[in-house]
PDB file of C-alpha atoms in Angstrom:
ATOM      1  CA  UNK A 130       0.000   0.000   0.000  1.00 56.00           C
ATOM      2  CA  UNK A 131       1.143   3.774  -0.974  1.00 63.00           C
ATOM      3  CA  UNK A 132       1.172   5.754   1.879  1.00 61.00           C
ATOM      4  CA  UNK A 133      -0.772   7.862  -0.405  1.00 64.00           C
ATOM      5  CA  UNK A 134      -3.947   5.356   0.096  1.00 65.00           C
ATOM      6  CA  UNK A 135      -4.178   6.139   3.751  1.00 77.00           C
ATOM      7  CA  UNK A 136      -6.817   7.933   5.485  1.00 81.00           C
ATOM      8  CA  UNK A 137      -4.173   9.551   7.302  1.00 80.00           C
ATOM      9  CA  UNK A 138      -2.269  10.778   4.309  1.00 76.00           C
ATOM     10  CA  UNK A 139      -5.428  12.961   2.980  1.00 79.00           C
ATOM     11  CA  UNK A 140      -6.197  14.258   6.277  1.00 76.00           C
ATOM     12  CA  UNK A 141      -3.315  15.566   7.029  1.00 80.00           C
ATOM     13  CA  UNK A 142      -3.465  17.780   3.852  1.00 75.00           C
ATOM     14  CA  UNK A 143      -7.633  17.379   3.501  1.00 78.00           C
ATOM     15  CA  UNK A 144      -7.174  21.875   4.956  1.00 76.00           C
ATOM     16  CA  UNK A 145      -5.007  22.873   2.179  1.00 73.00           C
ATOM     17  CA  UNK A 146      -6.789  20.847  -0.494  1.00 74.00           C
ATOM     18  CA  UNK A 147      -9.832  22.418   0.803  1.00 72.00           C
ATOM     19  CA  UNK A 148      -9.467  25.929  -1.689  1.00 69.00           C
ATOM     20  CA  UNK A 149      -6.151  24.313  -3.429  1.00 62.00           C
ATOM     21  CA  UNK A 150      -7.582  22.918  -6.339  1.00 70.00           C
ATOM     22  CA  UNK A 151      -9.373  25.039  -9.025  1.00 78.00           C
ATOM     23  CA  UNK A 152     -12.202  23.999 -11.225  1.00 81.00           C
ATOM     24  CA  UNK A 153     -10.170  23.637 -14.833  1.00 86.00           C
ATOM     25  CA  UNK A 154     -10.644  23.018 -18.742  1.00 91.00           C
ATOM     26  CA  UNK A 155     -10.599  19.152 -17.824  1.00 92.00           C
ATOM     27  CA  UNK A 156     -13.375  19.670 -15.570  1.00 91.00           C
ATOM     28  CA  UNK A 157     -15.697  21.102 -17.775  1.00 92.00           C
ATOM     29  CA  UNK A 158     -14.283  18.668 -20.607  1.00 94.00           C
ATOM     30  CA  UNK A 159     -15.142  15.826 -18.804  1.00 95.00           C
ATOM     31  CA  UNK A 160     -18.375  17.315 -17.736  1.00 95.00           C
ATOM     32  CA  UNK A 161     -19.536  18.423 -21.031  1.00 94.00           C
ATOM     33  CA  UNK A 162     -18.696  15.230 -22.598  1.00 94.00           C
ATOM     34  CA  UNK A 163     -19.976  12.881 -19.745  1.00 94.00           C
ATOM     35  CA  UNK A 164     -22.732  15.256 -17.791  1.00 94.00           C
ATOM     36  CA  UNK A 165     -23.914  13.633 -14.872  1.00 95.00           C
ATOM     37  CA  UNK A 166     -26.790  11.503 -15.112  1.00 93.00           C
ATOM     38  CA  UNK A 167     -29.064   8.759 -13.568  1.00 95.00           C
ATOM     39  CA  UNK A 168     -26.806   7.641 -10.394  1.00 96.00           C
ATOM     40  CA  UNK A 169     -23.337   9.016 -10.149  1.00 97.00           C
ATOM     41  CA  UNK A 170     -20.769   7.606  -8.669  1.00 97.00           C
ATOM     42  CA  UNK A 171     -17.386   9.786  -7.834  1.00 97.00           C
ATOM     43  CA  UNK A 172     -14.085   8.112  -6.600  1.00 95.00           C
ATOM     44  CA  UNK A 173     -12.077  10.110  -4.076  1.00 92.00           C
ATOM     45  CA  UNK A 174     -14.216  13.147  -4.207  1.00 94.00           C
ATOM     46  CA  UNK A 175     -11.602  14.854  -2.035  1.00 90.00           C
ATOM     47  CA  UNK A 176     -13.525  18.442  -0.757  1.00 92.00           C
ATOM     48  CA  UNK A 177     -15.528  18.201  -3.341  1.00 92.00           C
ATOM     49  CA  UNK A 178     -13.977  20.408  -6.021  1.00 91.00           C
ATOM     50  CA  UNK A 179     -15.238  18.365  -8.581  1.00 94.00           C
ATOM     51  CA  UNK A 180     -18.701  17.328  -6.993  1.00 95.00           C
ATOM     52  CA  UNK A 181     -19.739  21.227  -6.844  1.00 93.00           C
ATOM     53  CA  UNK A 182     -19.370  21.234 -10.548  1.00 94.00           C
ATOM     54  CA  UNK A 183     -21.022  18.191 -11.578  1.00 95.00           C
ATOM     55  CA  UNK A 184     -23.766  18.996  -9.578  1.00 95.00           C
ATOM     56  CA  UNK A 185     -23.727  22.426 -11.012  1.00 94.00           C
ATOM     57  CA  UNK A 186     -23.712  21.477 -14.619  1.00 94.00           C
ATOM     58  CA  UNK A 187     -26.392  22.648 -16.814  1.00 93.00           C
ATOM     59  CA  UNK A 188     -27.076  19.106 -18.391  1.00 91.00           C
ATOM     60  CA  UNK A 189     -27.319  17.711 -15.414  1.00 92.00           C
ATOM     61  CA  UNK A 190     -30.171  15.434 -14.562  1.00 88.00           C
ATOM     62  CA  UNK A 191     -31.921  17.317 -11.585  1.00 87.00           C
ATOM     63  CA  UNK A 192     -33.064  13.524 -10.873  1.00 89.00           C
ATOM     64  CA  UNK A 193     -29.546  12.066 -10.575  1.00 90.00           C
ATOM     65  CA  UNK A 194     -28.446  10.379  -7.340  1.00 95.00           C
ATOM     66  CA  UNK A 195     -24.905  11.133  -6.581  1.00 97.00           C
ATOM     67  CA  UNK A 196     -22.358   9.053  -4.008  1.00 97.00           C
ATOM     68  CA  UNK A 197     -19.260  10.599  -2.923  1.00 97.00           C
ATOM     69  CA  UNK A 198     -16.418   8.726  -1.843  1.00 95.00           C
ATOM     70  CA  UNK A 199     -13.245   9.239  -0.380  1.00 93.00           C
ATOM     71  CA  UNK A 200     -10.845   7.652   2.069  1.00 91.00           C
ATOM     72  CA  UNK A 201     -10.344  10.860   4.062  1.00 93.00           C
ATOM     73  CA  UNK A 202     -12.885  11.477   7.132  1.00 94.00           C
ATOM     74  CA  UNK A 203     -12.163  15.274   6.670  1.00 93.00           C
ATOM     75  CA  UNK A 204     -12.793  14.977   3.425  1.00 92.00           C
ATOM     76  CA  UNK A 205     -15.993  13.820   4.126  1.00 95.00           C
ATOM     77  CA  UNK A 206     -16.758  16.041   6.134  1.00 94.00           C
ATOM     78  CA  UNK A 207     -16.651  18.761   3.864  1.00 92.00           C
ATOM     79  CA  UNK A 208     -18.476  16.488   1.119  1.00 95.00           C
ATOM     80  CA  UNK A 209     -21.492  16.557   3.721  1.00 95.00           C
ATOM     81  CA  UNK A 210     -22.836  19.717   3.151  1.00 95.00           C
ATOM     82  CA  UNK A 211     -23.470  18.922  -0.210  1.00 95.00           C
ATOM     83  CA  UNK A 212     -26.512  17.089  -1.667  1.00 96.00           C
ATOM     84  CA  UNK A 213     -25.116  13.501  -2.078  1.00 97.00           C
ATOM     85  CA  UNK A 214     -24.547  10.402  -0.388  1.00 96.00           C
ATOM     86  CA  UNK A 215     -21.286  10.595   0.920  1.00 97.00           C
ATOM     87  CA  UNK A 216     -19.163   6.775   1.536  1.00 96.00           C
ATOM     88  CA  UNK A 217     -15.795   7.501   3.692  1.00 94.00           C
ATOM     89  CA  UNK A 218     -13.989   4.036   2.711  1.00 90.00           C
ATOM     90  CA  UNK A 219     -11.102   2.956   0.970  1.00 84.00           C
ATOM     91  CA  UNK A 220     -10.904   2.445  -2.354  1.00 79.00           C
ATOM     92  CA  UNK A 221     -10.903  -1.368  -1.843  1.00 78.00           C
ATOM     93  CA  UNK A 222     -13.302  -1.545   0.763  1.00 84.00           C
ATOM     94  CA  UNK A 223     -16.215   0.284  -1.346  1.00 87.00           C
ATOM     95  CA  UNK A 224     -18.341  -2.401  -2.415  1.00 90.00           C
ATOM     96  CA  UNK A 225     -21.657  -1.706  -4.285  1.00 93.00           C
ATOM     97  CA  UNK A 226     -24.120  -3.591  -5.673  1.00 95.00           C
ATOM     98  CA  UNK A 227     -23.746  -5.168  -9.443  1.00 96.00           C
ATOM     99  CA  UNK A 228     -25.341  -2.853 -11.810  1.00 97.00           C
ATOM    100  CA  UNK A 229     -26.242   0.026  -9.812  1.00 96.00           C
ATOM    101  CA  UNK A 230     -23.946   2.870 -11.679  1.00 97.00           C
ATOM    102  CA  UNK A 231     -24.865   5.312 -14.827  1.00 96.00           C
ATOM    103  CA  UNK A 232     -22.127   7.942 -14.374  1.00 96.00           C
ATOM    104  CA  UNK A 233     -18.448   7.548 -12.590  1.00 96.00           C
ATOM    105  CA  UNK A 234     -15.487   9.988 -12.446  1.00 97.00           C
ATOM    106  CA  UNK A 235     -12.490   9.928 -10.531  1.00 94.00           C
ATOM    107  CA  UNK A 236     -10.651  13.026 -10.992  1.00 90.00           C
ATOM    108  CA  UNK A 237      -7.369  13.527 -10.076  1.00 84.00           C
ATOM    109  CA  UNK A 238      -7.198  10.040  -8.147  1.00 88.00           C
ATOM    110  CA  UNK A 239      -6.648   6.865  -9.752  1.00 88.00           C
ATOM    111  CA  UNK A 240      -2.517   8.257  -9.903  1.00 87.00           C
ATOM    112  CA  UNK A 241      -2.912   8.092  -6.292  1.00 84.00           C
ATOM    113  CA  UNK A 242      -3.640   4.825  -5.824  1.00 85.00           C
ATOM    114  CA  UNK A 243      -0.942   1.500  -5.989  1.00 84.00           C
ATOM    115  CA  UNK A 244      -1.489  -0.010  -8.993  1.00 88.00           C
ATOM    116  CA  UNK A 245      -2.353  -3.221  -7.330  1.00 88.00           C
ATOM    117  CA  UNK A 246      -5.587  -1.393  -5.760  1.00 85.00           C
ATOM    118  CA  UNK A 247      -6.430   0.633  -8.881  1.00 88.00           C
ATOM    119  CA  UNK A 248      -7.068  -2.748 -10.618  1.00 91.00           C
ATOM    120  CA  UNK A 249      -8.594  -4.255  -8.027  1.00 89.00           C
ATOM    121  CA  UNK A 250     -10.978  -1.090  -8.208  1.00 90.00           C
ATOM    122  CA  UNK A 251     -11.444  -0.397 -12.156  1.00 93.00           C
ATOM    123  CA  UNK A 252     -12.608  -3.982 -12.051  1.00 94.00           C
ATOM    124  CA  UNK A 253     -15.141  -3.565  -9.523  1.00 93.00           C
ATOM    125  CA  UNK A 254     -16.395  -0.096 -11.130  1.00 95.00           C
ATOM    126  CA  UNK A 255     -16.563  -1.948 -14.258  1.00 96.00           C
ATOM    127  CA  UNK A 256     -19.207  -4.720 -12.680  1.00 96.00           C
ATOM    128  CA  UNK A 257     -20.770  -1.408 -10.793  1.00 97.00           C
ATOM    129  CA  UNK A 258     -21.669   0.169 -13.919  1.00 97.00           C
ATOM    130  CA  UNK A 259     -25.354  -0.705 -15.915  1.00 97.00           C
ATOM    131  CA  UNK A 260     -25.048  -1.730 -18.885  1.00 92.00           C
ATOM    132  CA  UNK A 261     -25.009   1.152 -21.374  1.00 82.00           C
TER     133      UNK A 261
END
């Protein structure tokens, strides 16, 4: 395991990526070519950076159900506020049902993770997601 897949890793730094990152162009790439619909799914959400965009988007589904996840308690903390379900586990503890998935990002986090759990993961989000 990175060190960089701990809870404790992200919490230390969960204040300063709090107003670190920006919204960018790859944000509203991925957004515009992938809006959120149906039920979202978003992999180490972080503070939410992301989240408040998706959820923001104009071709958005106002009927979507987003989940939140991170492996940071702070993190999810801040996520709370927001109008999702938010999951606080590791990336290879989240477990969700077969089929259950329309819409998934991970943004600026599958670098993060050791290559062994990234698999592990993408193979999981890949049952996760309905077909379509």
């Amino acid at each position: 395991m990175r060190i960089t897949d701990s809870a404790e890793y992200w919490d230390a730094l969960a204040e300063r990526y709090a107003d670190g990152r920006k919204p960018s162009a790859v944000d509203r790439a991925t957004l515009d070519a992938v809006p959120p619909v149906g039920r979202v799914l978003e992999l180490g959400a972080g503070p939410g950076t992301f989240t408040r965009q998706a959820l923001a988007h104009p071709a958005r589904d106002p009927e979507a159900r987003y989940i939140a996840t991170d492996v940071s308690p702070r993190f999810c903390e801040m996520l709370t506020p927001l109008p999702v379900q938010v999951r606080c586990a590791a990336h290879d503890d989240l477990m969700l049902p077969t089929g259950t998935i329309d819409t998934a990002y991970a943004m600026a986090t599958l670098h993060h993770l050791d290559p062994g759990i990234c698999a592990v993961l993408l193979r999981r989000l890949a049952g996760w997601l309905a077909p379509g």
